[in-house]
Backbone as numpy.savetxt, mean C-alpha at the origin, in Angstrom:
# Nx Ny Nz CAx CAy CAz Cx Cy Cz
2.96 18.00 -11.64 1.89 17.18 -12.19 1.49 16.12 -11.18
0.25 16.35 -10.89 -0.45 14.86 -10.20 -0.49 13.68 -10.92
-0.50 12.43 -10.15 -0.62 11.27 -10.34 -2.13 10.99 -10.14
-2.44 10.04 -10.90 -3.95 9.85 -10.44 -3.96 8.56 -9.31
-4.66 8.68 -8.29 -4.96 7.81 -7.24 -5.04 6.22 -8.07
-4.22 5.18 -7.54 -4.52 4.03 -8.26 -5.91 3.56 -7.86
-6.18 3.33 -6.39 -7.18 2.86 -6.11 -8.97 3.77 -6.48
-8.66 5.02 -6.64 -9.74 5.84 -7.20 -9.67 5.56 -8.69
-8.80 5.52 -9.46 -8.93 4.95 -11.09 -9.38 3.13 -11.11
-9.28 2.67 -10.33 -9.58 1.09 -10.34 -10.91 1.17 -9.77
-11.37 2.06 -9.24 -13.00 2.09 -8.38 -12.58 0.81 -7.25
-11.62 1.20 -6.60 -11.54 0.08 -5.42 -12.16 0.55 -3.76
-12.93 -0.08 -3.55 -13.21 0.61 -2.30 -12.58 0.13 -0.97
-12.48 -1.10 -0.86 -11.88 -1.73 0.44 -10.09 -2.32 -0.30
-9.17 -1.76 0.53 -8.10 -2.36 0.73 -8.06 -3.50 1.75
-7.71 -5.05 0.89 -7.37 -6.20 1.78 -6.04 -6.18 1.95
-6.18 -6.90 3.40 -4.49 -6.59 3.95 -4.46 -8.22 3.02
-5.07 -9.41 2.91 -5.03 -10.33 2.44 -4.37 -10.67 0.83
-4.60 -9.37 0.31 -4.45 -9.00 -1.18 -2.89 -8.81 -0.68
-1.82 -9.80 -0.90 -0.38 -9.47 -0.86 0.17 -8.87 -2.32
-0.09 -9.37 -3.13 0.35 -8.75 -4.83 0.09 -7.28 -4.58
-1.25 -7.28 -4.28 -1.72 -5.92 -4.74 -0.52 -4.88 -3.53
-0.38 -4.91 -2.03 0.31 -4.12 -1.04 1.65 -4.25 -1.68
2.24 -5.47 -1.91 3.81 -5.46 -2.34 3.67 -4.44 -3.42
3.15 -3.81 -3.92 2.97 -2.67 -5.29 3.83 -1.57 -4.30
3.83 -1.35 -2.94 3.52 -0.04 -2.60 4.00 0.29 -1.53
5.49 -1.17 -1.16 6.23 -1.16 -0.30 7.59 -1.29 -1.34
8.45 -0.81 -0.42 9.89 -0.02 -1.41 11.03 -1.31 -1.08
12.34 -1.86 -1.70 12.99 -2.22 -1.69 13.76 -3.07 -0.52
13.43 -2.38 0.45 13.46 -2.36 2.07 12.39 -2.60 2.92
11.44 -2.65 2.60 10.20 -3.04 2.96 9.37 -1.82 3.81
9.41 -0.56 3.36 9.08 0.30 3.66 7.67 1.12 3.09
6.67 1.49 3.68 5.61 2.22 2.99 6.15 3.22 2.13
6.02 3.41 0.59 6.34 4.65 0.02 5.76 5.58 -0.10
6.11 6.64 -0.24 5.63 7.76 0.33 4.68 8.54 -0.69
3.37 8.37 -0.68 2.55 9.07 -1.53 2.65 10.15 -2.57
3.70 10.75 -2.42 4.25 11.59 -3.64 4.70 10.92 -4.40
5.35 9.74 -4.53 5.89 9.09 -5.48 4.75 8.00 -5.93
3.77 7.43 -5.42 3.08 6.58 -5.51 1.59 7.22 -6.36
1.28 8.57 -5.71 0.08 9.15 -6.24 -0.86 8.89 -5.57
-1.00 8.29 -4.15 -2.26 7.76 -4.05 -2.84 8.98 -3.04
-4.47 9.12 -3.10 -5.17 10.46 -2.25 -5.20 10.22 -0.67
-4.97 11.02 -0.07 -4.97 10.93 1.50 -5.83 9.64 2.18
-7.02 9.47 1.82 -7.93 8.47 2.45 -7.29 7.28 2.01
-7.00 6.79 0.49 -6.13 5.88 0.29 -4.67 4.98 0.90
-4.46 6.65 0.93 -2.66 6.23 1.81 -3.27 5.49 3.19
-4.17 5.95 3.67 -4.58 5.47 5.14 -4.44 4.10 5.46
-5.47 3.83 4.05 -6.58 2.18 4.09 -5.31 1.50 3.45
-4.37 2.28 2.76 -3.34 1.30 2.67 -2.50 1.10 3.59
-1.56 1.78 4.39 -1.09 1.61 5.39 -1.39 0.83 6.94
-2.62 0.66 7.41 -3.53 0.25 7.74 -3.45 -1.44 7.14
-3.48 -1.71 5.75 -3.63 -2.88 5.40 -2.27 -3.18 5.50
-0.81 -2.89 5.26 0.54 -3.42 5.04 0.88 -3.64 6.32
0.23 -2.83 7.48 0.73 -3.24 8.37 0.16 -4.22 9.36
-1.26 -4.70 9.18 -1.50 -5.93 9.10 -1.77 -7.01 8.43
-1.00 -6.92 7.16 -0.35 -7.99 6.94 1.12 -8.53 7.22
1.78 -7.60 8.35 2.83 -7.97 8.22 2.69 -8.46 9.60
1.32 -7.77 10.35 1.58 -8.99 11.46 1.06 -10.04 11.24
0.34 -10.25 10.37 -0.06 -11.76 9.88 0.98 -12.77 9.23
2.32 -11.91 9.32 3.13 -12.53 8.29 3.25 -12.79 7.20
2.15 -12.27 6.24 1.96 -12.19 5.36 2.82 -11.08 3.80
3.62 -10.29 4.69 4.56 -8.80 4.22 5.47 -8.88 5.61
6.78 -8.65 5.19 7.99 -8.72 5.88 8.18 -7.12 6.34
8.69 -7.39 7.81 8.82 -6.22 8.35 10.09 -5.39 7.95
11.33 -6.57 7.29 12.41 -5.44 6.98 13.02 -6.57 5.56
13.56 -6.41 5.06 14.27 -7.51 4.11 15.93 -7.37 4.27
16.33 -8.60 4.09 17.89 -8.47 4.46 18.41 -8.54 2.93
C-alpha cells in the first residue's frame, strides 16, 4: 500500500529550508534523512526536501548528527 505524498496532499509547492518544524518531520532520531518508503513522499518531493535539510543544516538551523 502507498502512502500519499505529504507535500502533494497539503498542495505545497516550495519546500523552505527555513521551515525547521516542518523538515524536523522527516529527519530520524539520529538526524538522518528518512527514507521515502517509510515517509511516502513522491520522487520530486524527496528531492526539494533533501535539498532543504541540508541547507538548513548548514545554516545551523538542523543538526548534522545528535549525540
Amino acid at each position: 500500500m502507498q502512502q500519499q505524498c505529504y507535500f502533494c496532499s497539503q498542495n505545497l509547492i516550495d519546500i523552505d529550508y527555513k521551515d525547521s518544524e516542518l523538515t524536523r518531520k522527516f529527519i530520524s532520531s539520529q538526524a538522518k534523512i528518512i527514507d521515502p518508503k517509510f515517509t511516502g513522499t513522491c520522487a520530486k518531493h524527496q528531492r526539494a526536501l533533501s535539498r532543504a535539510i541540508k541547507r538548513g543544516r548548514f545554516m545551523a538551523l538542523l543538526p548534522f548528527v545528535r549525540r
